[in-house]
Short mmCIF file of C-alpha atoms in Angstrom, two decimals:
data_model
loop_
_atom_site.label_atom_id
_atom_site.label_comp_id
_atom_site.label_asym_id
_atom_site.label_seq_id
_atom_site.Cartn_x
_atom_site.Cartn_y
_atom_site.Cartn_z
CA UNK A 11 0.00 0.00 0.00
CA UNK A 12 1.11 3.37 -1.20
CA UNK A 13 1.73 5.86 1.88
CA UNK A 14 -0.25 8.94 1.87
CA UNK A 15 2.85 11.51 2.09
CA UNK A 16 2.24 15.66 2.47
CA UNK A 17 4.85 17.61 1.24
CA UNK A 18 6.45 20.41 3.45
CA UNK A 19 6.70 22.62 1.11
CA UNK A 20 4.05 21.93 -1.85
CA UNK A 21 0.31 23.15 -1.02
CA UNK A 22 -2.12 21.33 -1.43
CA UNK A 23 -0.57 18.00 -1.35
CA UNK A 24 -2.26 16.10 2.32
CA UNK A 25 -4.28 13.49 0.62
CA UNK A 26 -7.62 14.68 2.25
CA UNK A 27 -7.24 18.62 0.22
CA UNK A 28 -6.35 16.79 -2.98
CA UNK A 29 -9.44 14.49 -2.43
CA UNK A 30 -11.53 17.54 -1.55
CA UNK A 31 -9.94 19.32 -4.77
CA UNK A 32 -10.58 16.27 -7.17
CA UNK A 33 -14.03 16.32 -6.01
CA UNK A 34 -15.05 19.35 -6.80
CA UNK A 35 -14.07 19.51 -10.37
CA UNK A 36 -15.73 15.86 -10.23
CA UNK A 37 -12.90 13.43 -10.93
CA UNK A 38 -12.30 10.14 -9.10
CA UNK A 39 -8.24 10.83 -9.32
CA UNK A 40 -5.65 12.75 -11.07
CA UNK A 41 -5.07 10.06 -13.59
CA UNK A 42 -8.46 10.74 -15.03
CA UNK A 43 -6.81 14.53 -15.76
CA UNK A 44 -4.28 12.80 -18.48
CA UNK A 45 -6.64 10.93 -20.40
CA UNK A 46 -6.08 12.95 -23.30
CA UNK A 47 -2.19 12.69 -23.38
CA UNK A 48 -1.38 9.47 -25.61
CA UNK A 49 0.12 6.54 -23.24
CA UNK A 50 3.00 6.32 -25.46
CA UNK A 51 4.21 9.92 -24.90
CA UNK A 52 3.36 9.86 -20.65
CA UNK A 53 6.80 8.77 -18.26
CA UNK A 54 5.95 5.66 -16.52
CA UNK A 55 9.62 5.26 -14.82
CA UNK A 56 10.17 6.98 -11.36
CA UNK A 57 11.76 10.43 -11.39
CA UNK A 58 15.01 10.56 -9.86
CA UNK A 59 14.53 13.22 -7.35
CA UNK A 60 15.75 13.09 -3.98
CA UNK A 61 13.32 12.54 -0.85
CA UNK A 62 12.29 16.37 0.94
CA UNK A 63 14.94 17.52 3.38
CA UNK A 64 14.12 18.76 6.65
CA UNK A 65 13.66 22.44 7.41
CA UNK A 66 16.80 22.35 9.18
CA UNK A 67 18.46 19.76 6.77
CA UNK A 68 17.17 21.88 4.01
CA UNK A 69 18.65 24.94 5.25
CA UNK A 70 22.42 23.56 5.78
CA UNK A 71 22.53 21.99 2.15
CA UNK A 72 21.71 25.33 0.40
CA UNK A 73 24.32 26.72 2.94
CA UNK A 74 27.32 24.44 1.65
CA UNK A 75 26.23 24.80 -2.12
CA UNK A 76 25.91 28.71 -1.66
CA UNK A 77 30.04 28.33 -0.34
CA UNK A 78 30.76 27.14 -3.22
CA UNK A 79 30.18 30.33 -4.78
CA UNK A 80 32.64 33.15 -5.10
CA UNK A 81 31.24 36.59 -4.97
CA UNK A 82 32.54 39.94 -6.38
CA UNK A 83 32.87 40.96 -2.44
CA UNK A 84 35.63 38.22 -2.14
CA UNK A 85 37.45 38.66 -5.03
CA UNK A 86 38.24 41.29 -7.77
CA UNK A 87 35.60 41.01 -10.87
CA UNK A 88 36.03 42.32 -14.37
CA UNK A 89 33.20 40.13 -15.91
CA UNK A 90 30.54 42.26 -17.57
CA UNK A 91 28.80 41.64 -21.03
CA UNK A 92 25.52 42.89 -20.38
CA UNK A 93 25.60 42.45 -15.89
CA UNK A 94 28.05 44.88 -14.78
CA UNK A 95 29.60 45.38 -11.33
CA UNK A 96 28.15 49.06 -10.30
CA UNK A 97 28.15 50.72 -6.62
CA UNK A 98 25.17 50.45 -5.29
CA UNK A 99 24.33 53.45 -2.30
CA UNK A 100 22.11 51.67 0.30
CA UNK A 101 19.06 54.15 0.02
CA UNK A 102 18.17 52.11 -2.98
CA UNK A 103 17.35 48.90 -1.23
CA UNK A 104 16.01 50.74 1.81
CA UNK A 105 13.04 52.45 -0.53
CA UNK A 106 12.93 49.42 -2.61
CA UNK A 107 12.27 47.18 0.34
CA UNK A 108 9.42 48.62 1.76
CA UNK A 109 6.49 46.96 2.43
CA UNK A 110 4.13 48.58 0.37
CA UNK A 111 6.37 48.41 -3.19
CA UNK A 112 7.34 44.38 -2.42
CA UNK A 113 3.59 43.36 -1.64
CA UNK A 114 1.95 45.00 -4.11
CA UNK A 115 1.66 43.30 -7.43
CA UNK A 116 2.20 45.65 -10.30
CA UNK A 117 0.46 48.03 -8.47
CA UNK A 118 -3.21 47.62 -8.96
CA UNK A 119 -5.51 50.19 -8.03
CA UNK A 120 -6.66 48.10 -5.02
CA UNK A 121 -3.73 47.34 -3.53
CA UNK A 122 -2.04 50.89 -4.78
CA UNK A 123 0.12 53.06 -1.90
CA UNK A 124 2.29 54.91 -4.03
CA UNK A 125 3.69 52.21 -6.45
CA UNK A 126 1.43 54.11 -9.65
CA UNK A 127 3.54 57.26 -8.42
CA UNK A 128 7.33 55.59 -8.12
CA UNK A 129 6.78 54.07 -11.41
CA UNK A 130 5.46 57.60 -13.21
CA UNK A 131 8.56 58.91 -11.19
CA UNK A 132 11.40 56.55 -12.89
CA UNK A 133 10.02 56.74 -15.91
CA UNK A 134 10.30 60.58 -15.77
CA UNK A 135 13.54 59.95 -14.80
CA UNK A 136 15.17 57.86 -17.32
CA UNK A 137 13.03 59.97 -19.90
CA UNK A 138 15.05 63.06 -18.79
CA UNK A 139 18.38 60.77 -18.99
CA UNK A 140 17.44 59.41 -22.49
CA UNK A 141 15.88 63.10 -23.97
CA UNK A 142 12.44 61.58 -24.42
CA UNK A 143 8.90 61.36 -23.45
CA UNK A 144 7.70 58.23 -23.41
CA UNK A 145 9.15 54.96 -21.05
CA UNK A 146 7.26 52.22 -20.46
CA UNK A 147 7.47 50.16 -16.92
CA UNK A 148 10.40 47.30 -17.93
CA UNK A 149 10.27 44.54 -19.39
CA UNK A 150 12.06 40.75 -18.63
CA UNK A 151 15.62 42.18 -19.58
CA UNK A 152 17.40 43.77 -22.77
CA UNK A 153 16.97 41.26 -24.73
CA UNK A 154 12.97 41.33 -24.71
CA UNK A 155 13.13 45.30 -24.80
CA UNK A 156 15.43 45.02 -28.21
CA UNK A 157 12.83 41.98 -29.38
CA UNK A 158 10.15 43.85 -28.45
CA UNK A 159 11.20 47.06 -30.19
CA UNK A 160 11.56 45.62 -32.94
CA UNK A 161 8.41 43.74 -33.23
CA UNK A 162 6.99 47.30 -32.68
CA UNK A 163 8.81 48.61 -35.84
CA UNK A 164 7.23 46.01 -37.55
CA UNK A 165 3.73 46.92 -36.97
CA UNK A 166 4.72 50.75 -37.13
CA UNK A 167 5.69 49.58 -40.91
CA UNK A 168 3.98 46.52 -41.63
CA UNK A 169 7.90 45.00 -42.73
CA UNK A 170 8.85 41.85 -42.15
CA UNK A 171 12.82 42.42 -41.38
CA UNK A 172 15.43 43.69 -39.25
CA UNK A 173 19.17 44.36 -39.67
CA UNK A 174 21.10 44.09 -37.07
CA UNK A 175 25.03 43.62 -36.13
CA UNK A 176 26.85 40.84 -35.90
CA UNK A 177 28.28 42.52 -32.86
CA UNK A 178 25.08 42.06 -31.15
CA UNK A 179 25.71 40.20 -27.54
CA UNK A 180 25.26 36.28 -28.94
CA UNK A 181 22.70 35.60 -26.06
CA UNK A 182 20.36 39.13 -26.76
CA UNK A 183 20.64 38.07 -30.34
CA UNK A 184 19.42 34.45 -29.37
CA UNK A 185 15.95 36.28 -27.59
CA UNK A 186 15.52 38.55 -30.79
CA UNK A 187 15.53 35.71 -32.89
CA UNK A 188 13.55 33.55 -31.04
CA UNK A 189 10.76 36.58 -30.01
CA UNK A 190 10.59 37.66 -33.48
CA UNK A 191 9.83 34.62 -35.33
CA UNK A 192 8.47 33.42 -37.18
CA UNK A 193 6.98 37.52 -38.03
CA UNK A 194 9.85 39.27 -38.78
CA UNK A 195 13.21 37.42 -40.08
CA UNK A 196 16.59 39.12 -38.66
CA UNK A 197 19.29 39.71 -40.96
CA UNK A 198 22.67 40.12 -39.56
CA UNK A 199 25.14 42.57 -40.70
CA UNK A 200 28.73 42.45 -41.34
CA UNK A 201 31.08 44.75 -39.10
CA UNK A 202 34.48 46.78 -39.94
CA UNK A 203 37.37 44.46 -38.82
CA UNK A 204 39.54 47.54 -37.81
CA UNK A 205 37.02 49.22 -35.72
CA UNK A 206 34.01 46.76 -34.60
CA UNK A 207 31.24 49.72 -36.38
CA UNK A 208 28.69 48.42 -38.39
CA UNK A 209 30.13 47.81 -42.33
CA UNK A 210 28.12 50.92 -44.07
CA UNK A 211 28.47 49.01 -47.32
CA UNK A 212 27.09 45.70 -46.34
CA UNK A 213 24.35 47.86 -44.61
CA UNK A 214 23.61 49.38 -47.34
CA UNK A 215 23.26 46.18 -49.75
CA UNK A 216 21.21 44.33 -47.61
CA UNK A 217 18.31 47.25 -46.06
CA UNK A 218 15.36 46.69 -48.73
CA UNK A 219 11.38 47.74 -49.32
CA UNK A 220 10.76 45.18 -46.79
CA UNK A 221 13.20 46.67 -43.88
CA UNK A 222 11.23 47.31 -41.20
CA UNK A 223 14.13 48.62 -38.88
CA UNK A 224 17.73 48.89 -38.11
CA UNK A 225 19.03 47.85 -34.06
CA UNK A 226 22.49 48.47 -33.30
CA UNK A 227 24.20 48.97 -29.90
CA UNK A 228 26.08 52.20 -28.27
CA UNK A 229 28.75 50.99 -27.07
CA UNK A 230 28.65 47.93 -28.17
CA UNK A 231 28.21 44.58 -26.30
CA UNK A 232 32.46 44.07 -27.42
CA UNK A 233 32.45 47.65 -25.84
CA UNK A 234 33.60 50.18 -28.55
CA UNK A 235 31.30 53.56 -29.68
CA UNK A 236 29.35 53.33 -32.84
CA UNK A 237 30.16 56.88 -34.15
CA UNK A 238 28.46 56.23 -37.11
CA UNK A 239 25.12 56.63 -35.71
CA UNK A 240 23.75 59.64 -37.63
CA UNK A 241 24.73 58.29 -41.08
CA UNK A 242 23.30 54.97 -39.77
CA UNK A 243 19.45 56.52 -38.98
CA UNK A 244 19.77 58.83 -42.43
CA UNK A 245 19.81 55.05 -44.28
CA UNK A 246 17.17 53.98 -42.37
CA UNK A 247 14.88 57.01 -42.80
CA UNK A 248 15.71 56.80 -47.05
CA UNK A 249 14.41 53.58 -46.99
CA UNK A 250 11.09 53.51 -44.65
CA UNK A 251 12.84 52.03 -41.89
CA UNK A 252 12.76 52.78 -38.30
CA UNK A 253 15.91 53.37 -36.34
CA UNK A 254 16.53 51.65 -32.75
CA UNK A 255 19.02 51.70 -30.91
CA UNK A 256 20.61 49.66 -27.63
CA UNK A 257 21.92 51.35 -24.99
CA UNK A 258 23.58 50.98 -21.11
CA UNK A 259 21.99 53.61 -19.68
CA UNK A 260 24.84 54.49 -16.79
CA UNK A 261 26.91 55.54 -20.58
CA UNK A 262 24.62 58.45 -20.70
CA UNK A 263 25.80 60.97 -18.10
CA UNK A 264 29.08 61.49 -20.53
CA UNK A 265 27.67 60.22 -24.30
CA UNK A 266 24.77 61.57 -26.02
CA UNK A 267 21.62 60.27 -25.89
CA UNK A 268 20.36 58.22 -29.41
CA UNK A 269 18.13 60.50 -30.11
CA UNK A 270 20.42 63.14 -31.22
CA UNK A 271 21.87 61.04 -33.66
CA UNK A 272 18.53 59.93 -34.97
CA UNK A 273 17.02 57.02 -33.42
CA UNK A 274 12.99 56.55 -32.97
CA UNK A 275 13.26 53.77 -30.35
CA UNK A 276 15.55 53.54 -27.49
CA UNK A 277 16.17 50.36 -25.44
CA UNK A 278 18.74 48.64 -22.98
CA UNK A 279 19.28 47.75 -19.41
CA UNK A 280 18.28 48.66 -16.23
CA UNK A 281 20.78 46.32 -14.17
CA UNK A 282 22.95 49.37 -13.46
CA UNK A 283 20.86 51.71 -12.16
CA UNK A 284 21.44 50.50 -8.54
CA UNK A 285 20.00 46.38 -9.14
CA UNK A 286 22.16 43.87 -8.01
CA UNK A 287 24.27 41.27 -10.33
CA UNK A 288 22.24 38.14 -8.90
CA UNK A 289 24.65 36.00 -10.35
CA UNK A 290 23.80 36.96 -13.73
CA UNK A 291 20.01 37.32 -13.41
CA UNK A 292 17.41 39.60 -13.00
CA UNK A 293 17.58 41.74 -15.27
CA UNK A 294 14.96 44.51 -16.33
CA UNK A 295 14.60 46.30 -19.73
CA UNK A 296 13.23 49.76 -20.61
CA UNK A 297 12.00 50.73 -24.20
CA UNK A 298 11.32 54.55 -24.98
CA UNK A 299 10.07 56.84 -27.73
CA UNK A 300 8.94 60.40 -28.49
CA UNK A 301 5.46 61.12 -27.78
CA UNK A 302 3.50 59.81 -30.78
CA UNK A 303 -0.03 58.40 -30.80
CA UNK A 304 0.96 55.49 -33.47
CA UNK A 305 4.52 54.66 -31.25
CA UNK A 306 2.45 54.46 -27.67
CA UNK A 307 0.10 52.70 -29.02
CA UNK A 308 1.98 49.76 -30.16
CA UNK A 309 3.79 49.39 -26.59
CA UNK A 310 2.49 46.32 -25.55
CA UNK A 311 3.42 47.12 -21.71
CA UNK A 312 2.09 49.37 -18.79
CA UNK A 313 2.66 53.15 -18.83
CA UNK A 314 1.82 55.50 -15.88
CA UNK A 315 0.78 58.69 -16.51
CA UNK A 316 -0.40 61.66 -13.89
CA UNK A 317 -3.63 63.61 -13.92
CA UNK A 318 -5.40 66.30 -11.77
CA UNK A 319 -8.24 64.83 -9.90
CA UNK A 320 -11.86 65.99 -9.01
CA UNK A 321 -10.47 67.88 -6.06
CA UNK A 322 -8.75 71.02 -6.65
CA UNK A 323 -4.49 71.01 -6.27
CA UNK A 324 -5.03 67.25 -6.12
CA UNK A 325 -3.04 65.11 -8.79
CA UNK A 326 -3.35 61.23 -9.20
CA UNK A 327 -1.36 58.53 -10.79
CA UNK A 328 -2.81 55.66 -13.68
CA UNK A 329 -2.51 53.97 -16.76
CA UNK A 330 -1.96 55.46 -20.00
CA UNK A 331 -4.09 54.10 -22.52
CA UNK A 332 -4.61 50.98 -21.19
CA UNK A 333 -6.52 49.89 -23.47
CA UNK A 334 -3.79 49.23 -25.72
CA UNK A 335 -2.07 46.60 -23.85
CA UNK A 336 -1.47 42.56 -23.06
CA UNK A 337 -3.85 42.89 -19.81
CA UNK A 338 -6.62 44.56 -21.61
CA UNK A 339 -6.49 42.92 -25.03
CA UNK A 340 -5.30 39.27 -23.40
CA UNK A 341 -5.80 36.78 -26.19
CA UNK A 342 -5.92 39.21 -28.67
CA UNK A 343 -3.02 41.33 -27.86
CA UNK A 344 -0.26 42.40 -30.21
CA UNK A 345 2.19 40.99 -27.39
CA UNK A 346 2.26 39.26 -23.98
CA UNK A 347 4.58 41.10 -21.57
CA UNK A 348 4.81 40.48 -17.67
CA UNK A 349 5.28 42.38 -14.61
CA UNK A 350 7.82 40.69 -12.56
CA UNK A 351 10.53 43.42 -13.22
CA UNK A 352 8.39 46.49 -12.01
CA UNK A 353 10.29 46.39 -8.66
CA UNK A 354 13.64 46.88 -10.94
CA UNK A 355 12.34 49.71 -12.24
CA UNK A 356 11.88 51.15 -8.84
CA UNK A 357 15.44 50.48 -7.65
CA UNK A 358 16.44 52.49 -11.05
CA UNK A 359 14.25 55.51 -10.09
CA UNK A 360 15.79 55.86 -6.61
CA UNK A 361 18.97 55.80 -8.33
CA UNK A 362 18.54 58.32 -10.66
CA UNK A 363 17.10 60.51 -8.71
CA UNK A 364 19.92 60.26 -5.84
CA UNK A 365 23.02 60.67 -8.45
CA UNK A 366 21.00 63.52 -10.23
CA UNK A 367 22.75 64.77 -13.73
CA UNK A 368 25.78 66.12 -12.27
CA UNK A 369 26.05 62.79 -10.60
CA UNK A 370 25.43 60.63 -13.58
CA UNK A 371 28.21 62.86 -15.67
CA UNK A 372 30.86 62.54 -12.72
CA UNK A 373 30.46 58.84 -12.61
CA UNK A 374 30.47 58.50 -16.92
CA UNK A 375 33.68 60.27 -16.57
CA UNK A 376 35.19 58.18 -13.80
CA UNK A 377 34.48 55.10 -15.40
CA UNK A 378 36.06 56.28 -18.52
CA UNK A 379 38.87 57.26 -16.72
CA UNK A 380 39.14 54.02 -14.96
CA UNK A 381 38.70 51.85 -18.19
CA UNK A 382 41.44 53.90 -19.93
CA UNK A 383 44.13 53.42 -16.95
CA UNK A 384 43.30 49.62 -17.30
CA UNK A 385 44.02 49.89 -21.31
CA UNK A 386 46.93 51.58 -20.69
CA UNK A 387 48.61 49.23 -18.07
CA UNK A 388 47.50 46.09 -20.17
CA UNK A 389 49.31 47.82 -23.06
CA UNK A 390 52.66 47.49 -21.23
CA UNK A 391 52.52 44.23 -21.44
CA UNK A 392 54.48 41.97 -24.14
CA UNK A 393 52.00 40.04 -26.59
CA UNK A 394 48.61 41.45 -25.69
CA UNK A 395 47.19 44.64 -27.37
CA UNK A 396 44.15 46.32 -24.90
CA UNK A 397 41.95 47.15 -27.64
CA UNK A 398 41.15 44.27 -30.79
CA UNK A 399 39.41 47.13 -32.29
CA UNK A 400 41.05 50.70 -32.75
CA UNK A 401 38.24 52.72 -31.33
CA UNK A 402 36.97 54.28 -28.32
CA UNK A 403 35.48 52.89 -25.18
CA UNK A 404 33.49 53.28 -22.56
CA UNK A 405 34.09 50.53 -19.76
CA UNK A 406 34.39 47.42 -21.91
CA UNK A 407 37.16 46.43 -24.06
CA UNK A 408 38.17 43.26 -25.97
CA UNK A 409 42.10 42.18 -24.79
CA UNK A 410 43.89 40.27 -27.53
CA UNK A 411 45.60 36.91 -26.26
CA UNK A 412 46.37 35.45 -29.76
CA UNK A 413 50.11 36.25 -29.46
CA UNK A 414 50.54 34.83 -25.97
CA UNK A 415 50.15 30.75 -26.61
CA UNK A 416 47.90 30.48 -24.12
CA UNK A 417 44.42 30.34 -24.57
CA UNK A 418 42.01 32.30 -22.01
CA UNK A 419 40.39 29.55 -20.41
CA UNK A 420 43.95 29.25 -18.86
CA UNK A 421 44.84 32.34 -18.56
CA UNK A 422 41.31 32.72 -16.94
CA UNK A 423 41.81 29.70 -14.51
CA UNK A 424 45.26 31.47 -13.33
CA UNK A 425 43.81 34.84 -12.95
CA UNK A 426 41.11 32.77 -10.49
CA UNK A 427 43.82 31.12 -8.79
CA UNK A 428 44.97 34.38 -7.60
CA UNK A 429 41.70 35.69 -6.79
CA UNK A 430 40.71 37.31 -9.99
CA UNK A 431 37.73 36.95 -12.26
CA UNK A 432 39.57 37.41 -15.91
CA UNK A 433 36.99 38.66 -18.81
CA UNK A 434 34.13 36.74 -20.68
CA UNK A 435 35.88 34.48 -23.00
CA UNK A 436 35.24 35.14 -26.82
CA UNK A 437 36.32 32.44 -28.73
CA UNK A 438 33.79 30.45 -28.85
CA UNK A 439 31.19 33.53 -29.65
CA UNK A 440 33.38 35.31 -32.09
CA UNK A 441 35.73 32.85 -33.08
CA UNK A 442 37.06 35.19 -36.06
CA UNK A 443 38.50 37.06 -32.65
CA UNK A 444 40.69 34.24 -31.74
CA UNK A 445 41.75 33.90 -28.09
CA UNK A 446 40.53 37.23 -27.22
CA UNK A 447 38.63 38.22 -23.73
CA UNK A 448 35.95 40.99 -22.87
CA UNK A 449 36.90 42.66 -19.88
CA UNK A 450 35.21 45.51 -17.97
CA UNK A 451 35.92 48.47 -15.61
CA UNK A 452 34.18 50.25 -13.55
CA UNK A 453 33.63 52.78 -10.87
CA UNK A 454 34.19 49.96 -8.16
CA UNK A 455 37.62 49.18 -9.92
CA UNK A 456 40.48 51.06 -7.84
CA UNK A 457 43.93 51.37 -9.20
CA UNK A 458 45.03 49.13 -6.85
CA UNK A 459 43.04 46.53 -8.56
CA UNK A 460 43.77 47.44 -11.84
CA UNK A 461 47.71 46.97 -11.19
CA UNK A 462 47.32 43.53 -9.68
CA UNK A 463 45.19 42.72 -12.77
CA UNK A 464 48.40 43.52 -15.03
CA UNK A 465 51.34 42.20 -12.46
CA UNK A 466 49.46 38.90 -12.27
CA UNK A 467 48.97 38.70 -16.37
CA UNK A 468 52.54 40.13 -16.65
CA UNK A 469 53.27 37.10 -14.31
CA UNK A 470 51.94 34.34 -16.01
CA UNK A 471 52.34 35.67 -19.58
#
């Protein structure tokens, strides 16, 4: 006889609940719930998972597997591609902890105790940082926000393709491709081998009639500026085409913002504006546009807007439109988007508003500075060049290995050894690069840091 077992930790499961459950929807057991999944395709073997732990049990096990992990607190980090290492001040986790922003969900007007007024108040922010009007509350990461954008440009034009770099981040590129198919077919475009920009010829052959938009990146996932941005939106705009463009927003206190140069839709990432790496994960993207009935209305996500109510000198804080999006339209909506990043967004609205414009140029120019020192050191040593691509940089920059012999999984592995992560190894996503690393530098990166980076690579090298 099989023993009746509740789990402690899955509701639902004591065997008199389930019985009560089955009941009601008036089935005799759960078996009677796959009858319409073929016996040939259901499991009938016995799923190797391990019996429940303990509470206590439980707790020690994720202890030891948690040791195992090396955070950026315990060692020196110059990993980035698209989850960077920022400061974070500790105001933004106060605000963003309190009770009524992590209960509420999305902020419904029921539940509603300011969240409707944070979220108008980062998107005012990051409007002011990007020169537009219109942000929407964030999506799942970048990588939607760039799919997303996209798909928008689509329906702006009725096209069915996008050009886009080859520089693109090989994991972003993955979620536009997936996100956009089977709709709109991405093209990818050839870059300058000297400089990483996008190839202005190759551009140029392959935008068409049916071009529905152009994404590139400032800087660049391989972290070099694409200066050729202006030229880049004046082909778009001859041929129909809608201009977007990728951006980390934290580049924007010292680099212009897209729009002077001519884009129509902004994206990127809000992971710097004061969110924590989470070991890689969650992330939050933004998308944003001028204030035009036919862009707003093909935003598929939530936008807050503020309004003077029936009582004079009193203002309140709603949708925009809501009409237009997933929750109103479900089935029939031009998109499905999610909330689960709203609480992102209001880590990135503290943020801005505590470093302010003079703070977000002083810590653009400290980063550059930073990066640049790093460059320079790396370029006193024999057989690596700093820089694969002669161009500037923000805080990113590919180092070329080719000439050492070593590969940089090894030279990686040393660099750990010594209590160093090493940068995101390229060969295997641009293999044209060779053995050839993405590093990154930051504000958090002191000089002292930066010179054991190069006496340890000068070491083993």
């Amino acid at each position: 006889m099989t023993k009746a077992i509740t789990h402690p930790y899955l509701p639902n499961t004591n065997p008199e609940i389930k019985a009560q459950m089955l009941k009601e929807i008036g089935v005799e057991s759960i078996e009677e719930l796959y009858q319409t999944i073929p016996e040939e395709l259901r499991y009938t073997g016995k799923l190797n998972i391990p019996e429940a732990l303990n509470e206590f049990e439980l707790k020690r096990e994720v202890g030891n597997l948690l040791q195992k992990n090396k955070g950026t607190n315990e060692v020196i980090s110059f990993l980035g591609g698209g989850c960077w290492q920022h400061f974070i001040p500790a105001v933004c986790d106060e605000i963003a902890s309190r009770a009524e922003f992590v209960t509420a969900y999305a902020g419904d007007e029921y539940e509603d105790h300011g969240r409707f007024q944070v979220l108008f108040e980062y998107q005012s922010l990051l409007a002011e940082l990007l020169c537009v009007d219109v942000v929407n509350v964030p999506t799942f990461d970048w990588g939607q926000a760039a799919a997303t954008a996209i798909r928008m440009a689509s329906r702006l034009t009725t096209k069915k393709e996008a050009l886009v770099p080859k520089t693109v981040a090989p994991e972003r590129l993955k979620i536009i491709e997936n996100y956009c198919s089977p709709d709109v077919e991405i093209k990818l475009i050839n870059y300058q081998e000297a400089t990483g920009e996008l190839d202005l010829t190759d551009l140029k052959n392959n935008i068409s009639e049916q071009t529905a938009a152009i994404y590139f990146e400032n800087p660049s996932y391989l972290g070099f500026l694409e200066t050729q941005g202006e030229e880049i939106s004046r082909i778009a705009k001859e041929s129909g085409a809608i201009t977007i463009v990728g951006v980390d927003p934290i580049s924007l206190g010292v680099l212009e913002s897209p729009v002077q140069y001519g884009a129509d839709i902004i994206c990127g990432e809000l992971q710097p504006l004061g969110n924590p790496m989470n070991y890689g994960g969650g992330q939050s993207g933004f998308i944003a546009t001028r204030d035009e009935m036919e862009y707003i209305s093909e935003f598929p996500s939530r936008l807050f807007g503020i309004t003077p109510t029936s009582q004079e000198g009193e203002y309140g804080f709603g949708d925009v439109f809501y009409d237009r999006t997933s929750f109103a339209k479900r089935e029939n909506g031009k998109e499905s988007v999610g909330t689960q990043t709203s609480m992102c967004a209001i880590t990135a609205g503290v943020y801005l508003a505590l470093m302010g414009p003079e703070g977000m140029a002083e810590l653009g120019q400290t980063i550059m500075q930073r990066s640049q020192y790093a460059m320079k050191k790396l370029n006193e040593i024999e057989k690596i060049s700093p820089s694969y691509f002669n161009n500037v940089n923000f805080k990113e920059f590919v180092v070329d290995f080719n000439e050492t012999g070593k590969t940089v999984e090894e030279i990686n592995q040393y660099l750990l050894s010594k209590g160093i992560y090493g940068g995101i190894d390229l060969s295997e996503e641009f293999p044209e690069l060779g053995q050839s690393a993405l590093f990154c530098v930051t504000e958090v990166h002191s000089k002292a840091d930066i010179d054991t980076l190069a006496k340890e690579l000068r070491s083993y090298l």
